Amino acid sequence: MGFNNDGAEIIAEQLKRVRDRIKIPVGVNLGKNRDTPNPEAIKDYEILFKAFEQTASYFVINISSPNTPGLRDLQSGEFVQSLGARILHHQISQPVFIKLAPDIETEDLRSIGALCGDKKPYTGLILTNTISTDLGGLSGYPLKGPSTALLRLARTLVPASVPIISVGGIETAEDVMERFTHGANAVQLYSALIYSGPGLPGHILRELQSKMRRKGIRQLTDLRQY
Ligand SMILES: Cc1cc2nc3c(=O)[nH]c(=O)nc-3n(C[C@H](O)[C@H](O)[C@H](O)COP(=O)(O)O)c2cc1C
């Protein structure tokens, strides 16, 4: 749909109100406008950083949504490096993550991964966005395999110190444990909320706690096998 919405300023106001009421971290996901040509995309992201500087706990650069034509073409080392230079220039104080598509080229993943880490413009990666199909982005269960596969590949290409947030088809405590086994530092879920409702994260956390207690696991990162 090309990110149809009320515009950054109104959204920032709404988010600020929510944030003032409930003290939780707010990740702000930024996508360029549908009608902004790719050579001018950096300007859009700069405007968005500014609009959300008071609101965001962390930022996500979305260059992987299949529903905005041409957006995924920005998944290149060249673009991400140019945007990174602007992030350093503006001294963005929040962590900035880059969100990628499950079918990104290995070389692009490698060069984008090299821009993440301490003293680099990006904090880490979010893997993955939806699968591109003729009907739009495909999320949920069918994404479980491709998302996990890209996480595993990324862990062979980017330093262990670079955080990776895994997303795509996560529905259960087992799914969460599997992602940590393959090197995730955190997880997100979206589609599963449709089937299980807003109580799902609490349910998964309780399940995780009892599984970890049973198996003597102190922290999820102890599960890492890579
Ligand atoms: C209706 C819908 C809207 C989405 N909008 C965005 C978006 O604006 N930006 C983004 O980075 N990802 C977006 N996504 C992708 C999700 O954030 C997530 O990466 C993907 O759905 C995989 O996770 P899941 O299988 O748990 O849904 C959207 C997904 C769906 C289904």
mmCIF file of C-alpha atoms and ligand atoms in Angstrom:
data_model
loop_
_atom_site.group_PDB
_atom_site.id
_atom_site.type_symbol
_atom_site.label_atom_id
_atom_site.label_comp_id
_atom_site.label_asym_id
_atom_site.label_seq_id
_atom_site.Cartn_x
_atom_site.Cartn_y
_atom_site.Cartn_z
ATOM 1 C CA MET A 1 0.000 0.000 0.000
ATOM 2 C CA GLY A 2 3.050 2.288 0.181
ATOM 3 C CA PHE A 3 2.795 3.217 3.862
ATOM 4 C CA ASN A 4 -0.442 5.172 3.619
ATOM 5 C CA ASN A 5 -0.753 7.034 6.926
ATOM 6 C CA ASP A 6 -1.484 10.410 8.513
ATOM 7 C CA GLY A 7 2.084 11.646 8.161
ATOM 8 C CA ALA A 8 5.115 11.630 10.426
ATOM 9 C CA GLU A 9 4.153 14.649 12.528
ATOM 10 C CA ILE A 10 0.732 13.320 13.522
ATOM 11 C CA ILE A 11 2.078 9.822 14.152
ATOM 12 C CA ALA A 12 4.912 11.248 16.294
ATOM 13 C CA GLU A 13 2.358 13.144 18.407
ATOM 14 C CA GLN A 14 0.247 10.007 18.887
ATOM 15 C CA LEU A 15 3.266 7.917 19.811
ATOM 16 C CA LYS A 16 4.458 10.518 22.273
ATOM 17 C CA ARG A 17 1.067 10.439 24.023
ATOM 18 C CA VAL A 18 1.222 6.643 24.293
ATOM 19 C CA ARG A 19 4.792 6.778 25.507
ATOM 20 C CA ASP A 20 3.998 9.298 28.200
ATOM 21 C CA ARG A 21 1.193 7.053 29.473
ATOM 22 C CA ILE A 22 2.918 3.678 29.438
ATOM 23 C CA LYS A 23 6.645 3.651 29.974
ATOM 24 C CA ILE A 24 7.783 1.132 27.410
ATOM 25 C CA PRO A 25 10.505 1.216 24.745
ATOM 26 C CA VAL A 26 9.157 2.396 21.384
ATOM 27 C CA GLY A 27 10.849 1.261 18.193
ATOM 28 C CA VAL A 28 10.031 3.517 15.242
ATOM 29 C CA ASN A 29 10.061 1.906 11.804
ATOM 30 C CA LEU A 30 10.876 4.356 9.007
ATOM 31 C CA GLY A 31 10.008 3.944 5.329
ATOM 32 C CA LYS A 32 10.394 6.440 2.521
ATOM 33 C CA ASN A 33 7.272 7.797 0.812
ATOM 34 C CA ARG A 34 5.948 5.817 -2.118
ATOM 35 C CA ASP A 35 6.292 8.831 -4.449
ATOM 36 C CA THR A 36 9.856 9.720 -3.431
ATOM 37 C CA PRO A 37 12.253 8.501 -6.126
ATOM 38 C CA ASN A 38 15.071 6.293 -4.794
ATOM 39 C CA PRO A 39 17.837 8.849 -5.507
ATOM 40 C CA GLU A 40 16.052 11.200 -3.082
ATOM 41 C CA ALA A 41 15.238 8.563 -0.459
ATOM 42 C CA ILE A 42 17.940 9.669 1.993
ATOM 43 C CA LYS A 43 16.153 13.011 2.434
ATOM 44 C CA ASP A 44 12.966 11.204 3.527
ATOM 45 C CA TYR A 45 14.848 9.196 6.158
ATOM 46 C CA GLU A 46 16.547 12.357 7.446
ATOM 47 C CA ILE A 47 13.158 14.086 7.811
ATOM 48 C CA LEU A 48 11.834 11.031 9.658
ATOM 49 C CA PHE A 49 14.773 10.852 12.081
ATOM 50 C CA LYS A 50 14.070 14.468 12.978
ATOM 51 C CA ALA A 51 10.300 13.940 13.351
ATOM 52 C CA PHE A 52 10.763 11.041 15.785
ATOM 53 C CA GLU A 53 13.889 12.104 17.666
ATOM 54 C CA GLN A 54 11.881 12.775 20.849
ATOM 55 C CA THR A 55 9.813 9.616 20.584
ATOM 56 C CA ALA A 56 11.950 6.724 19.442
ATOM 57 C CA SER A 57 13.840 4.423 21.796
ATOM 58 C CA TYR A 58 15.387 2.920 18.687
ATOM 59 C CA PHE A 59 14.971 3.314 14.935
ATOM 60 C CA VAL A 60 14.454 0.768 12.172
ATOM 61 C CA ILE A 61 15.344 1.589 8.590
ATOM 62 C CA ASN A 62 12.842 -0.268 6.477
ATOM 63 C CA ILE A 63 14.230 -0.892 2.994
ATOM 64 C CA SER A 64 12.590 -4.292 2.650
ATOM 65 C CA SER A 65 8.821 -3.858 2.474
ATOM 66 C CA PRO A 66 7.536 -5.386 -0.791
ATOM 67 C CA ASN A 67 4.494 -3.092 -0.936
ATOM 68 C CA THR A 68 6.304 0.134 -1.773
ATOM 69 C CA PRO A 69 7.564 -0.146 -5.360
ATOM 70 C CA GLY A 70 11.348 0.051 -5.653
ATOM 71 C CA LEU A 71 11.956 0.182 -1.895
ATOM 72 C CA ARG A 72 13.794 -3.141 -1.843
ATOM 73 C CA ASP A 73 16.254 -1.840 -4.448
ATOM 74 C CA LEU A 74 17.708 0.257 -1.603
ATOM 75 C CA GLN A 75 19.072 -2.931 -0.007
ATOM 76 C CA SER A 76 22.582 -2.298 -1.298
ATOM 77 C CA GLY A 77 25.825 -1.570 0.497
ATOM 78 C CA GLU A 78 26.034 1.687 -1.453
ATOM 79 C CA PHE A 79 22.705 3.134 -0.283
ATOM 80 C CA VAL A 80 23.066 1.899 3.279
ATOM 81 C CA GLN A 81 26.556 3.392 3.463
ATOM 82 C CA SER A 82 25.382 6.789 2.147
ATOM 83 C CA LEU A 83 22.517 6.840 4.643
ATOM 84 C CA GLY A 84 24.951 5.739 7.357
ATOM 85 C CA ALA A 85 27.110 8.786 6.663
ATOM 86 C CA ARG A 86 24.076 11.022 7.273
ATOM 87 C CA ILE A 87 23.256 9.126 10.508
ATOM 88 C CA LEU A 88 26.781 9.832 11.774
ATOM 89 C CA HIS A 89 26.539 13.439 10.588
ATOM 90 C CA HIS A 90 23.283 14.005 12.508
ATOM 91 C CA GLN A 91 24.681 12.195 15.561
ATOM 92 C CA ILE A 92 21.490 10.163 15.986
ATOM 93 C CA SER A 93 21.635 9.116 19.632
ATOM 94 C CA GLN A 94 19.297 6.105 19.467
ATOM 95 C CA PRO A 95 20.316 2.647 18.155
ATOM 96 C CA VAL A 96 19.520 2.281 14.430
ATOM 97 C CA PHE A 97 18.687 -1.147 13.018
ATOM 98 C CA ILE A 98 18.413 -2.099 9.346
ATOM 99 C CA LYS A 99 15.527 -4.372 8.391
ATOM 100 C CA LEU A 100 16.096 -6.688 5.419
ATOM 101 C CA ALA A 101 14.100 -9.003 3.166
ATOM 102 C CA PRO A 102 14.412 -12.808 3.351
ATOM 103 C CA ASP A 103 15.748 -13.034 -0.218
ATOM 104 C CA ILE A 104 18.464 -10.375 0.019
ATOM 105 C CA GLU A 105 21.595 -11.208 -2.004
ATOM 106 C CA THR A 106 24.390 -12.649 0.117
ATOM 107 C CA GLU A 107 26.827 -9.968 -1.026
ATOM 108 C CA ASP A 108 24.415 -7.183 -0.039
ATOM 109 C CA LEU A 109 23.913 -8.821 3.365
ATOM 110 C CA ARG A 110 27.673 -9.005 3.805
ATOM 111 C CA SER A 111 28.275 -5.355 2.912
ATOM 112 C CA ILE A 112 25.334 -4.101 4.996
ATOM 113 C CA GLY A 113 26.484 -6.281 7.928
ATOM 114 C CA ALA A 114 29.909 -4.648 7.722
ATOM 115 C CA LEU A 115 28.280 -1.268 8.480
ATOM 116 C CA CYS A 116 26.866 -2.531 11.799
ATOM 117 C CA GLY A 117 28.558 -2.503 15.182
ATOM 118 C CA ASP A 118 30.333 -0.320 17.663
ATOM 119 C CA LYS A 119 31.413 3.056 16.213
ATOM 120 C CA LYS A 120 29.551 2.209 12.980
ATOM 121 C CA PRO A 121 26.365 3.990 11.860
ATOM 122 C CA TYR A 122 24.092 0.999 12.475
ATOM 123 C CA THR A 123 23.590 -1.011 15.639
ATOM 124 C CA GLY A 124 22.451 -4.244 14.010
ATOM 125 C CA LEU A 125 20.047 -6.087 11.732
ATOM 126 C CA ILE A 126 16.375 -7.056 11.826
ATOM 127 C CA LEU A 127 15.770 -10.254 9.859
ATOM 128 C CA THR A 128 13.319 -10.429 8.141
ATOM 129 C CA ASN A 129 10.551 -8.521 6.453
ATOM 130 C CA THR A 130 7.839 -10.406 4.517
ATOM 131 C CA ILE A 131 8.269 -12.587 1.416
ATOM 132 C CA SER A 132 7.431 -10.704 -1.768
ATOM 133 C CA THR A 133 4.584 -12.331 -3.746
ATOM 134 C CA ASP A 134 2.289 -11.182 -6.560
ATOM 135 C CA LEU A 135 -0.386 -10.473 -3.952
ATOM 136 C CA GLY A 136 1.854 -8.507 -1.589
ATOM 137 C CA GLY A 137 3.937 -9.422 1.438
ATOM 138 C CA LEU A 138 3.562 -12.931 2.884
ATOM 139 C CA SER A 139 4.078 -13.164 6.653
ATOM 140 C CA GLY A 140 3.595 -15.721 9.429
ATOM 141 C CA TYR A 141 4.171 -19.469 9.252
ATOM 142 C CA PRO A 142 5.479 -19.651 5.627
ATOM 143 C CA LEU A 143 8.204 -17.176 6.634
ATOM 144 C CA LYS A 144 9.530 -19.307 9.503
ATOM 145 C CA GLY A 145 11.988 -21.289 7.328
ATOM 146 C CA PRO A 146 13.307 -18.406 5.171
ATOM 147 C CA SER A 147 13.662 -16.061 8.159
ATOM 148 C CA THR A 148 15.594 -18.660 10.190
ATOM 149 C CA ALA A 149 17.767 -19.497 7.158
ATOM 150 C CA LEU A 150 18.745 -15.846 6.696
ATOM 151 C CA LEU A 151 19.516 -15.515 10.419
ATOM 152 C CA ARG A 152 21.849 -18.522 10.154
ATOM 153 C CA LEU A 153 23.527 -17.123 7.059
ATOM 154 C CA ALA A 154 23.924 -13.699 8.654
ATOM 155 C CA ARG A 155 25.623 -15.252 11.671
ATOM 156 C CA THR A 156 28.322 -16.630 9.355
ATOM 157 C CA LEU A 157 28.825 -13.188 7.762
ATOM 158 C CA VAL A 158 28.561 -10.587 10.514
ATOM 159 C CA PRO A 159 30.554 -10.422 13.757
ATOM 160 C CA ALA A 160 29.036 -12.140 16.803
ATOM 161 C CA SER A 161 28.987 -8.776 18.571
ATOM 162 C CA VAL A 162 26.447 -7.338 16.082
ATOM 163 C CA PRO A 163 22.917 -7.765 17.482
ATOM 164 C CA ILE A 164 20.332 -9.434 15.264
ATOM 165 C CA ILE A 165 16.616 -9.217 15.967
ATOM 166 C CA SER A 166 14.825 -12.197 14.435
ATOM 167 C CA VAL A 167 11.267 -11.893 13.108
ATOM 168 C CA GLY A 168 9.143 -14.011 10.771
ATOM 169 C CA GLY A 169 6.776 -16.821 11.711
ATOM 170 C CA ILE A 170 7.466 -16.736 15.463
ATOM 171 C CA GLU A 171 4.453 -18.175 17.297
ATOM 172 C CA THR A 172 5.681 -20.170 20.301
ATOM 173 C CA ALA A 173 8.307 -20.351 23.059
ATOM 174 C CA GLU A 174 10.028 -23.105 21.002
ATOM 175 C CA ASP A 175 10.290 -20.714 18.060
ATOM 176 C CA VAL A 176 11.918 -18.108 20.295
ATOM 177 C CA MET A 177 14.418 -20.650 21.637
ATOM 178 C CA GLU A 178 15.230 -21.819 18.126
ATOM 179 C CA ARG A 179 16.020 -18.253 17.008
ATOM 180 C CA PHE A 180 18.322 -17.737 19.985
ATOM 181 C CA THR A 181 20.005 -21.059 19.186
ATOM 182 C CA HIS A 182 20.808 -19.677 15.745
ATOM 183 C CA GLY A 183 22.178 -16.426 17.086
ATOM 184 C CA ALA A 184 19.276 -14.001 17.597
ATOM 185 C CA ASN A 185 19.683 -11.416 20.361
ATOM 186 C CA ALA A 186 15.977 -10.568 20.475
ATOM 187 C CA VAL A 187 12.793 -11.504 18.627
ATOM 188 C CA GLN A 188 9.685 -9.782 17.341
ATOM 189 C CA LEU A 189 6.349 -11.180 16.256
ATOM 190 C CA TYR A 190 3.362 -9.776 14.435
ATOM 191 C CA SER A 191 1.155 -12.206 12.468
ATOM 192 C CA ALA A 192 0.794 -14.633 15.395
ATOM 193 C CA LEU A 193 -1.053 -11.894 17.312
ATOM 194 C CA ILE A 194 -3.904 -12.245 14.819
ATOM 195 C CA TYR A 195 -4.432 -15.889 15.828
ATOM 196 C CA SER A 196 -3.608 -15.712 19.532
ATOM 197 C CA GLY A 197 -4.447 -12.147 20.529
ATOM 198 C CA PRO A 198 -2.586 -9.562 22.601
ATOM 199 C CA GLY A 199 -1.967 -12.011 25.481
ATOM 200 C CA LEU A 200 0.492 -13.961 23.301
ATOM 201 C CA PRO A 201 3.768 -12.262 24.349
ATOM 202 C CA GLY A 202 2.939 -12.823 28.059
ATOM 203 C CA HIS A 203 2.024 -16.445 27.350
ATOM 204 C CA ILE A 204 5.275 -17.032 25.426
ATOM 205 C CA LEU A 205 7.324 -15.437 28.222
ATOM 206 C CA ARG A 206 5.726 -17.665 30.867
ATOM 207 C CA GLU A 207 6.323 -20.747 28.691
ATOM 208 C CA LEU A 208 9.926 -19.685 28.149
ATOM 209 C CA GLN A 209 10.475 -19.210 31.847
ATOM 210 C CA SER A 210 9.210 -22.689 32.728
ATOM 211 C CA LYS A 211 11.141 -24.361 29.876
ATOM 212 C CA MET A 212 14.332 -22.591 30.865
ATOM 213 C CA ARG A 213 13.882 -23.534 34.505
ATOM 214 C CA ARG A 214 13.293 -27.179 33.553
ATOM 215 C CA LYS A 215 16.359 -27.289 31.335
ATOM 216 C CA GLY A 216 18.595 -25.239 33.634
ATOM 217 C CA ILE A 217 19.083 -22.447 31.070
ATOM 218 C CA ARG A 218 19.997 -19.159 32.771
ATOM 219 C CA GLN A 219 19.673 -16.856 29.808
ATOM 220 C CA LEU A 220 18.511 -17.303 26.240
ATOM 221 C CA THR A 221 21.880 -16.324 24.769
ATOM 222 C CA ASP A 222 23.331 -19.447 26.461
ATOM 223 C CA LEU A 223 21.437 -21.418 23.792
ATOM 224 C CA ARG A 224 23.693 -20.101 20.994
ATOM 225 C CA GLN A 225 25.167 -22.773 18.777
ATOM 226 C CA TYR A 226 27.063 -21.077 16.024
HETATM 227 C C1 LIG B 1 -0.043 -6.007 7.481
HETATM 228 C C2 LIG B 1 1.459 -5.939 7.656
HETATM 229 C C3 LIG B 1 2.079 -4.683 7.665
HETATM 230 C C4 LIG B 1 3.456 -4.589 7.818
HETATM 231 N N1 LIG B 1 4.060 -3.347 7.806
HETATM 232 C C5 LIG B 1 5.403 -3.261 7.954
HETATM 233 C C6 LIG B 1 6.039 -1.989 7.955
HETATM 234 O O1 LIG B 1 5.420 -0.931 7.831
HETATM 235 N N2 LIG B 1 7.387 -1.958 8.106
HETATM 236 C C7 LIG B 1 8.133 -3.096 8.265
HETATM 237 O O2 LIG B 1 9.359 -3.039 8.406
HETATM 238 N N3 LIG B 1 7.540 -4.321 8.265
HETATM 239 C C8 LIG B 1 6.214 -4.423 8.128
HETATM 240 N N4 LIG B 1 5.615 -5.658 8.129
HETATM 241 C C9 LIG B 1 6.448 -6.866 8.337
HETATM 242 C C10 LIG B 1 6.423 -7.317 9.799
HETATM 243 O O3 LIG B 1 6.924 -6.291 10.633
HETATM 244 C C11 LIG B 1 7.265 -8.587 10.006
HETATM 245 O O4 LIG B 1 8.612 -8.343 9.635
HETATM 246 C C12 LIG B 1 6.743 -9.746 9.157
HETATM 247 O O5 LIG B 1 5.335 -9.755 9.114
HETATM 248 C C13 LIG B 1 7.257 -11.071 9.671
HETATM 249 O O6 LIG B 1 6.848 -11.309 11.002
HETATM 250 P P1 LIG B 1 5.534 -12.204 11.354
HETATM 251 O O7 LIG B 1 5.678 -13.499 10.571
HETATM 252 O O8 LIG B 1 5.599 -12.392 12.838
HETATM 253 O O9 LIG B 1 4.352 -11.411 10.914
HETATM 254 C C14 LIG B 1 4.236 -5.785 7.975
HETATM 255 C C15 LIG B 1 3.604 -7.036 7.976
HETATM 256 C C16 LIG B 1 2.224 -7.131 7.813
HETATM 257 C C17 LIG B 1 1.580 -8.494 7.795
#
